[in-house]
Coordinates of C-alpha atoms in Angstrom, one line a residue:
M1 CA 94.5 273.1 167.2
T2 CA 92.2 274.0 170.1
N3 CA 91.8 271.0 172.6
L4 CA 88.4 270.6 172.0
I5 CA 87.8 268.3 174.7
P6 CA 90.9 267.6 177.1
S7 CA 89.7 264.8 179.3
F8 CA 87.4 261.5 179.0
G9 CA 85.4 263.3 181.9
N10 CA 84.8 266.7 179.8
I11 CA 83.9 264.0 176.9
A12 CA 81.0 262.3 178.6
F13 CA 80.0 265.1 180.2
T14 CA 79.8 266.6 176.7
M15 CA 78.0 264.0 174.7
L16 CA 75.3 263.2 177.6
F17 CA 74.3 267.1 177.1
F18 CA 74.2 267.5 173.7
V19 CA 72.4 263.7 173.5
I20 CA 69.9 265.4 175.8
A21 CA 69.5 268.8 174.1
L22 CA 69.1 267.2 170.3
S23 CA 66.2 264.8 171.9
V24 CA 64.5 267.3 173.4
I25 CA 63.9 269.4 170.3
V26 CA 63.6 266.4 167.8
A27 CA 61.2 264.8 170.0
I28 CA 59.1 268.1 169.9
H29 CA 59.8 268.8 166.6
E30 CA 58.5 264.8 165.4
Y31 CA 55.4 264.5 167.6
G32 CA 54.7 268.2 165.8
H33 CA 54.5 265.9 162.7
Y34 CA 52.8 263.0 164.4
I35 CA 50.1 264.9 166.2
V36 CA 48.8 266.9 163.7
G37 CA 49.0 264.4 160.9
R38 CA 47.0 262.2 163.4
W39 CA 44.5 265.5 163.9
S40 CA 44.4 265.5 160.6
G41 CA 43.0 261.7 159.9
I42 CA 47.0 261.1 158.7
H43 CA 48.3 257.6 160.1
A44 CA 52.0 256.9 162.0
D45 CA 53.5 253.8 161.7
V46 CA 56.1 254.9 163.7
F47 CA 57.7 257.5 166.0
S48 CA 61.4 256.8 166.4
I49 CA 64.0 259.1 168.5
G50 CA 67.2 257.7 167.1
F51 CA 68.1 255.6 164.3
G52 CA 69.3 252.0 163.5
K53 CA 68.8 249.1 165.7
V54 CA 66.1 249.7 167.8
I55 CA 66.4 249.4 171.5
W56 CA 62.7 250.0 172.8
S57 CA 59.8 249.8 171.3
R58 CA 56.0 249.7 172.1
A59 CA 52.7 249.8 170.1
D60 CA 49.8 252.2 171.1
K61 CA 46.1 251.8 171.3
H62 CA 46.3 254.2 167.7
G63 CA 48.7 251.3 166.3
T64 CA 51.5 253.7 166.2
V65 CA 54.8 252.0 167.4
W66 CA 56.8 254.4 169.5
Q67 CA 60.5 253.7 169.9
I68 CA 64.2 254.8 170.9
A69 CA 66.9 253.6 168.9
A70 CA 70.7 253.0 169.3
L71 CA 72.3 256.4 167.5
P72 CA 70.6 259.2 169.8
F73 CA 71.4 261.4 166.8
G74 CA 68.1 262.9 165.2
G75 CA 64.9 261.1 165.1
Y76 CA 61.5 260.5 162.7
V77 CA 57.8 259.6 162.0
K78 CA 57.1 257.0 159.3
F79 CA 53.4 257.8 158.2
K80 CA 50.9 255.1 156.6
G81 CA 52.7 254.2 153.0
D82 CA 55.8 255.6 153.2
S83 CA 59.0 253.8 152.2
N84 CA 61.2 256.5 154.1
A85 CA 61.4 258.4 156.7
A86 CA 61.3 261.5 154.0
S87 CA 57.6 260.8 153.1
V88 CA 59.0 260.2 149.8
G89 CA 57.8 257.3 147.3
G90 CA 55.0 254.3 149.0
D91 CA 53.8 251.5 148.7
E92 CA 51.0 251.9 145.6
N93 CA 48.6 249.8 147.4
V94 CA 48.0 251.6 150.1
V95 CA 49.7 255.3 149.1
S96 CA 45.9 256.4 148.0
G97 CA 44.6 255.8 151.3
R98 CA 42.8 258.9 153.1
D99 CA 45.0 258.1 156.3
T100 CA 48.2 258.3 154.2
M101 CA 50.4 261.5 154.1
L102 CA 50.2 261.0 150.0
G103 CA 46.8 260.3 149.9
A104 CA 45.6 262.6 152.6
P105 CA 44.0 266.4 151.6
L106 CA 46.7 268.5 150.8
W107 CA 46.0 270.9 153.5
A108 CA 46.3 267.6 156.0
R109 CA 49.7 267.2 154.4
S110 CA 50.9 270.7 154.5
A111 CA 49.3 271.2 158.5
T112 CA 51.7 268.3 159.5
V113 CA 54.7 269.2 157.4
A114 CA 54.2 272.5 159.0
A115 CA 53.9 271.7 162.2
G116 CA 57.7 270.3 163.4
P117 CA 58.7 273.6 162.7
I118 CA 55.9 275.6 164.8
F119 CA 56.7 272.9 167.6
N120 CA 60.1 274.5 167.7
F121 CA 59.1 277.8 167.9
I122 CA 56.4 276.9 170.6
L123 CA 58.9 275.1 172.8
S124 CA 61.3 277.7 172.4
F125 CA 58.2 280.5 173.5
I126 CA 57.4 278.0 176.4
V127 CA 60.9 278.0 178.1
F128 CA 61.4 281.4 177.3
A129 CA 58.0 282.7 179.3
G130 CA 58.6 280.3 182.1
I131 CA 62.2 281.7 182.5
L132 CA 60.7 285.1 183.3
L133 CA 57.8 283.7 185.3
F134 CA 60.3 281.7 187.4
Q135 CA 63.3 284.7 187.5
G136 CA 60.9 287.5 187.7
Q137 CA 61.7 290.9 187.0
P138 CA 64.0 293.6 189.1
I139 CA 61.5 295.7 191.5
T140 CA 62.2 299.3 191.3
P141 CA 64.6 301.0 192.8
L142 CA 66.8 298.6 192.1
T143 CA 66.9 296.3 195.8
V144 CA 70.0 294.3 196.6
S145 CA 69.1 290.7 197.2
A146 CA 72.4 288.8 197.2
L147 CA 76.5 290.0 196.5
P148 CA 79.1 288.1 195.0
G149 CA 83.1 288.3 196.6
F150 CA 85.4 290.8 195.3
P151 CA 89.3 291.5 195.9
E152 CA 89.6 293.1 199.2
N153 CA 91.0 296.4 197.3
I154 CA 87.5 296.8 196.2
E155 CA 85.5 298.6 199.1
Q156 CA 81.8 296.3 199.6
Q157 CA 79.8 298.5 201.9
L158 CA 76.5 297.7 199.9
E159 CA 74.2 294.9 201.7
P160 CA 71.2 292.8 200.9
G161 CA 68.0 295.2 201.2
D162 CA 69.8 298.1 200.2
R163 CA 67.7 299.8 197.7
V164 CA 70.2 301.5 195.3
L165 CA 69.4 304.8 194.0
K166 CA 72.5 306.6 192.6
V167 CA 76.1 305.8 191.3
E168 CA 78.4 308.7 191.8
G169 CA 75.3 310.8 191.8
V170 CA 73.6 309.9 188.9
A171 CA 70.3 308.2 189.3
L172 CA 70.3 304.3 188.5
N173 CA 67.0 304.1 186.9
Y174 CA 67.5 300.3 185.7
P175 CA 67.4 299.0 182.7
D176 CA 66.7 302.3 180.7
G177 CA 69.0 304.5 182.8
F178 CA 71.6 301.8 183.4
S179 CA 74.2 302.9 180.5
A180 CA 74.0 306.7 180.9
A181 CA 74.7 306.1 184.7
V182 CA 77.8 303.2 184.2
A183 CA 78.8 305.6 181.3
N184 CA 79.5 308.9 184.3
V185 CA 81.5 306.4 186.5
P186 CA 85.3 306.9 186.6
S187 CA 87.4 304.1 186.0
Q188 CA 87.9 303.2 189.9
P189 CA 88.5 300.3 192.3
S190 CA 85.3 301.6 194.0
V191 CA 82.7 304.0 193.6
E192 CA 79.9 305.8 195.9
Y193 CA 76.4 304.6 196.4
E194 CA 73.3 306.4 197.5
V195 CA 71.5 303.5 199.2
Q196 CA 68.3 303.4 201.2
R197 CA 68.8 301.1 204.2
D198 CA 66.1 300.7 207.4
G199 CA 64.3 303.7 205.9
E200 CA 67.6 306.0 205.8
R201 CA 69.4 307.6 202.9
M202 CA 73.2 307.0 203.1
L203 CA 76.3 307.1 200.9
V204 CA 78.1 304.0 200.9
R205 CA 81.0 302.5 199.0
G206 CA 81.0 299.1 196.5
P207 CA 82.0 298.0 192.7
Q208 CA 81.8 299.3 189.8
P209 CA 78.1 298.9 189.0
Q210 CA 79.6 297.0 185.4
P211 CA 82.8 296.0 187.3
A212 CA 85.1 293.9 185.2
Y213 CA 83.4 290.7 186.6
V214 CA 82.6 287.5 184.6
Q215 CA 78.6 286.6 184.6
S216 CA 78.5 284.5 181.3
I217 CA 80.8 282.4 179.2
T218 CA 80.4 282.2 175.2
P219 CA 81.1 278.9 174.9
R220 CA 83.6 277.8 172.4
S221 CA 85.1 281.2 172.9
A222 CA 88.7 282.0 174.3
A223 CA 87.3 282.2 177.7
D224 CA 85.5 279.0 177.7
D225 CA 89.0 277.2 176.6
A226 CA 91.1 278.7 179.5
D227 CA 88.3 277.3 182.0
L228 CA 87.3 280.7 183.0
R229 CA 84.3 280.9 185.8
I230 CA 81.1 283.0 186.2
G231 CA 82.1 284.8 188.9
D232 CA 85.7 285.2 188.2
V233 CA 86.5 289.0 188.7
I234 CA 89.1 290.1 185.9
V235 CA 92.0 292.1 187.6
S236 CA 94.3 293.0 185.1
L237 CA 94.8 292.8 181.4
N238 CA 98.6 292.8 179.7
G239 CA 99.8 294.6 183.3
A240 CA 97.2 296.7 183.2
P241 CA 94.4 296.8 185.9
V242 CA 90.9 297.0 185.2
F243 CA 87.9 298.0 186.7
Q244 CA 85.2 298.7 184.5
F245 CA 84.1 295.5 181.8
G246 CA 84.7 298.9 179.2
D247 CA 88.1 299.0 180.4
M248 CA 88.6 295.3 179.4
V249 CA 86.9 296.1 175.9
E250 CA 89.1 298.8 175.4
I251 CA 92.2 296.8 175.5
V252 CA 91.1 293.5 173.5
N253 CA 90.3 296.2 170.4
E254 CA 93.3 297.8 170.9
T255 CA 95.3 293.8 170.8
R256 CA 92.9 292.8 168.4
A257 CA 93.9 288.8 167.4
Q258 CA 97.5 289.4 169.9
P259 CA 97.3 287.4 173.2
I260 CA 96.6 289.0 176.6
E261 CA 97.9 288.0 179.8
L262 CA 95.0 288.2 182.3
V263 CA 95.2 288.2 185.7
V264 CA 92.0 286.5 187.6
W265 CA 90.6 286.7 191.2
R266 CA 88.9 283.7 192.5
D267 CA 87.5 282.6 195.8
G268 CA 90.2 284.6 196.9
E269 CA 92.6 283.6 195.3
T270 CA 94.8 285.0 192.3
F271 CA 96.4 283.2 188.7
T272 CA 97.5 284.3 185.7
T273 CA 96.3 282.8 182.5
T274 CA 97.1 284.4 178.8
L275 CA 94.4 283.9 176.0
T276 CA 94.0 285.3 172.4
P277 CA 90.9 286.8 171.2
R278 CA 89.1 285.5 168.6
L279 CA 87.0 287.5 166.0
M280 CA 83.5 287.2 166.8
A281 CA 79.9 288.5 164.9
I282 CA 79.0 291.1 166.9
L283 CA 75.4 293.3 166.1
Q284 CA 76.1 297.0 165.1
A285 CA 74.0 300.1 165.7
D286 CA 73.0 299.8 162.0
G287 CA 71.6 296.0 162.1
S288 CA 74.7 295.3 160.3
M289 CA 77.4 292.3 162.0
M290 CA 80.7 292.7 161.8
D291 CA 83.3 290.5 163.4
E292 CA 85.7 292.6 166.3
P293 CA 88.1 290.3 169.0
K294 CA 86.5 289.3 171.4
L295 CA 87.3 287.1 174.9
G296 CA 83.7 285.3 175.0
I297 CA 83.2 287.2 178.5
G298 CA 80.1 288.1 178.9
N299 CA 79.4 291.4 181.5
G300 CA 75.6 292.4 180.1
G301 CA 74.1 293.4 183.2
L302 CA 74.3 294.0 187.5
F303 CA 77.2 292.3 189.2
F304 CA 74.6 291.7 192.3
E305 CA 71.0 289.9 192.1
P306 CA 68.7 292.4 192.6
A307 CA 65.3 291.5 194.1
T308 CA 62.7 290.7 191.9
T309 CA 59.0 290.9 191.6
D310 CA 56.6 288.1 189.5
V311 CA 56.0 288.8 185.9
G312 CA 52.4 288.8 184.7
I313 CA 51.6 286.0 182.4
G314 CA 50.6 288.0 179.4
E315 CA 53.8 290.0 179.9
S316 CA 56.1 287.3 179.7
M317 CA 54.2 285.7 176.6
K318 CA 55.1 289.4 175.0
L319 CA 58.6 289.2 175.6
A320 CA 58.9 284.9 174.5
I321 CA 57.2 285.8 171.5
Q322 CA 60.4 288.5 170.9
Q323 CA 62.9 286.6 172.1
V324 CA 61.8 283.8 169.3
W325 CA 61.8 286.4 166.9
F326 CA 64.9 287.7 167.7
I327 CA 66.5 285.1 167.1
I328 CA 65.3 284.3 164.1
K329 CA 65.9 287.9 163.0
Q330 CA 69.4 287.2 164.2
S331 CA 70.6 284.6 162.9
L332 CA 68.9 285.3 159.0
N333 CA 71.3 288.4 159.7
G334 CA 73.9 286.3 160.0
L335 CA 73.8 284.1 157.5
K336 CA 72.8 287.1 155.1
Q337 CA 76.5 288.5 156.9
M338 CA 78.0 285.3 155.7
I339 CA 77.1 285.0 152.5
V340 CA 78.2 288.7 151.7
G341 CA 81.2 288.2 153.1
N342 CA 81.0 290.9 155.9
I343 CA 81.9 288.2 159.0
N344 CA 83.7 285.2 159.1
T345 CA 82.3 281.9 158.1
C346 CA 84.0 280.4 161.1
N347 CA 80.5 281.6 163.3
L348 CA 78.9 279.0 161.4
S349 CA 79.1 276.0 163.9
G350 CA 78.6 272.2 163.1
P351 CA 77.8 269.2 165.3
V352 CA 80.9 269.1 167.5
G353 CA 80.5 272.4 168.1
I354 CA 77.3 272.3 169.2
A355 CA 77.8 269.8 171.6
E356 CA 81.0 271.8 172.9
T357 CA 78.2 274.5 173.4
S358 CA 75.6 272.0 175.2
G359 CA 78.4 271.0 177.8
S360 CA 79.5 274.6 178.6
M361 CA 76.2 276.1 178.9
A362 CA 75.4 273.1 180.8
S363 CA 78.1 273.8 182.9
Q364 CA 77.3 277.0 183.4
G365 CA 73.9 276.1 185.1
T366 CA 70.0 274.7 184.4
L367 CA 69.2 277.9 183.5
A368 CA 71.5 278.4 181.1
F369 CA 71.1 275.2 179.5
I370 CA 67.3 275.2 179.3
S371 CA 68.0 278.7 177.3
F372 CA 70.3 276.9 175.3
I373 CA 68.0 274.5 174.3
A374 CA 65.1 277.0 173.6
V375 CA 67.9 279.1 171.6
L376 CA 68.7 275.9 169.1
S377 CA 65.3 274.8 169.0
T378 CA 64.3 278.2 167.8
A379 CA 67.5 277.9 164.9
V380 CA 66.1 274.0 163.9
G381 CA 62.7 275.2 163.3
M382 CA 63.8 278.2 161.4
L383 CA 66.1 276.1 159.5
N384 CA 63.9 273.3 158.7
L385 CA 61.4 276.1 157.0
F386 CA 64.3 276.5 154.4
P387 CA 63.1 275.7 150.9
I388 CA 65.2 272.9 150.3
P389 CA 64.4 269.5 149.4
I390 CA 64.4 266.7 152.0
L391 CA 63.6 269.9 154.7
D392 CA 60.2 270.7 155.5
G393 CA 60.2 273.8 153.9
G394 CA 60.9 272.2 150.6
H395 CA 57.8 270.0 151.1
L396 CA 55.6 272.6 151.5
C397 CA 57.1 273.9 148.5
F398 CA 56.2 270.8 146.7
H399 CA 52.7 271.9 148.5
A400 CA 52.4 275.1 146.8
Y401 CA 53.7 273.8 143.0
E402 CA 50.4 271.0 143.7
A403 CA 48.3 273.7 145.1
V404 CA 49.2 276.1 141.7
T405 CA 49.2 272.9 139.6
G406 CA 46.9 270.8 140.7
K407 CA 49.1 267.9 140.6
M408 CA 52.3 266.6 142.5
P409 CA 55.5 266.4 141.1
S410 CA 56.5 263.0 140.2
D411 CA 58.0 260.4 142.2
G412 CA 60.9 260.6 139.8
A413 CA 61.4 264.3 139.8
L414 CA 60.9 264.2 144.1
R415 CA 64.0 261.4 144.2
I416 CA 65.8 263.6 142.2
L417 CA 65.1 267.1 143.7
M418 CA 65.9 264.9 147.2
A419 CA 69.0 264.1 146.1
I420 CA 69.8 267.5 145.4
G421 CA 68.8 268.6 148.6
L422 CA 70.8 266.2 150.1
A423 CA 73.9 267.1 148.5
L424 CA 73.2 270.7 149.7
I425 CA 72.5 269.5 153.6
G426 CA 75.3 267.2 153.3
T427 CA 78.0 270.0 151.7
L428 CA 77.0 272.5 154.5
M429 CA 77.3 269.9 157.0
L430 CA 80.8 268.8 155.8
F431 CA 81.4 272.6 155.6
A432 CA 80.4 273.3 159.1
I433 CA 82.5 269.9 160.5
G434 CA 85.7 271.4 159.0
N435 CA 85.4 274.4 160.8
D436 CA 84.5 272.7 164.1
L437 CA 87.4 270.5 163.6
L438 CA 90.3 272.3 161.2
F439 CA 89.2 275.7 160.2
C440 CA 88.6 277.3 163.2
P441 CA 90.2 276.2 166.6

C-alpha cells in the first residue's frame, strides 16, 4: 500500500492546510445560512466552527453566540427553536415564533437554506475572479518575462523581453493557435524561434514550446507520491529520450499500468525514479469521460513566464462564472460516468484524500492552494444541493412539498427521512474512506 503520509512533519503540514481549507469553506457556507436568516428575520442562537467542546465563544449584540469548538471538521448554525443543528424538531413553546426557522414564512426558510450553497459558489467566483485580476493575461504577441532552467543539452537563447513571433516557422498565436503550432514542431532537444528583440527580428534556439517540463502535479498521483516537483524536467522514460510533453504521453499510453523508469533533471542534477501510472478520469472530445493511464504531471501551457496585461473586471467576472459552471458540469458528469461504470470509482475521494490534496496543493504554492479551496467550495455547494435528507437540497425538497400541499411534513416523517439521509451520507463516506485507505492506494 502507498505510504500516504510518510513522516510526522508531513502529517502536521497536511492536517494544517486541510483544516484551513475546510474551515474557510464551512465558515462561508454557514455564514450564508446565518446572514440570510438574519436578513429574513430568523434569529440564530449559535454560529459554530467545529464540533464538540467549546474552546472560545462570545455573544454579539444580536444575541448570537459565535464559537470555535475543539473538533475543526465542520460547523453549523443553530437557529432559535431548533433542537439540533439540522433544524429538525424543536421547542414547542418557541417553534411557532416568527423569528424561528420553523415559524418563519416559507420564502424566508427557503432563502436561508439555499444561501449556504450559494455562498460557496460566491466564494469560488470571488477567488477565480481575484486570481484572474492578480495574474492578468498574456500580452500579444507573447513576450518572455522569466525563464526556468533546463539541462545543458537544450539550447537556451531566449531572453526576457523577447517577443515570440514564430516557432519552426509557424506563427505562435497564444492561446488559440498554440496547439497547432506545437503539433508542427519536430521532437528534438531544441527548436528555432523567430523573436523580436530590441526592435529587430532574429532567429534563436530554445526549448520545445511544450517540453517535458513539470508545470503542475496532480494530488495523490504517481508523480505526487514520487515527490516530483514543479520545475523538474523529464529527460527520459524507460531509457527513451523525451523532448516534448507529447513524447511522454505516448510512452505512458503504451505501457499502461506498468512501472516506468524516469530520469529527471532538477537544479543542474539528474536522478532516477520509478513510477507506475494510475488510471485517471479524463474528459474526452465528445464530453464523456474515460479512464486513462497518467503519471499526474501537468503541462498545459507555456514553459516560460509570459509578460501579462491587466484583465478587466467585467472579463474576470465572466471567466470566473464560466469556471464555476465548468466545475459543476464536470463534477456531475464524473458522478454520472462512475454510476454507469465508464470510469473507476477510485475517482471518488474521502476526507483522507481531500486532506492529502490540501497538503499537496499547499506545497505547490499559495495560488494553487487558494484555487483548490475555490474548486472544493464549488463541489461542497453542489453536493449540498443534492435532494438528500439532511443536506440543504433535502430541506429545499421539504419546502417544495410544503409549497404544493400547504403543510409541512410531519415531525415523525422528517425524523425518518433524516435518518435515511444520514445513512446514505454515512455509507458514501465509508465508501470514500475505503477508497482512500484500502481500495485505491
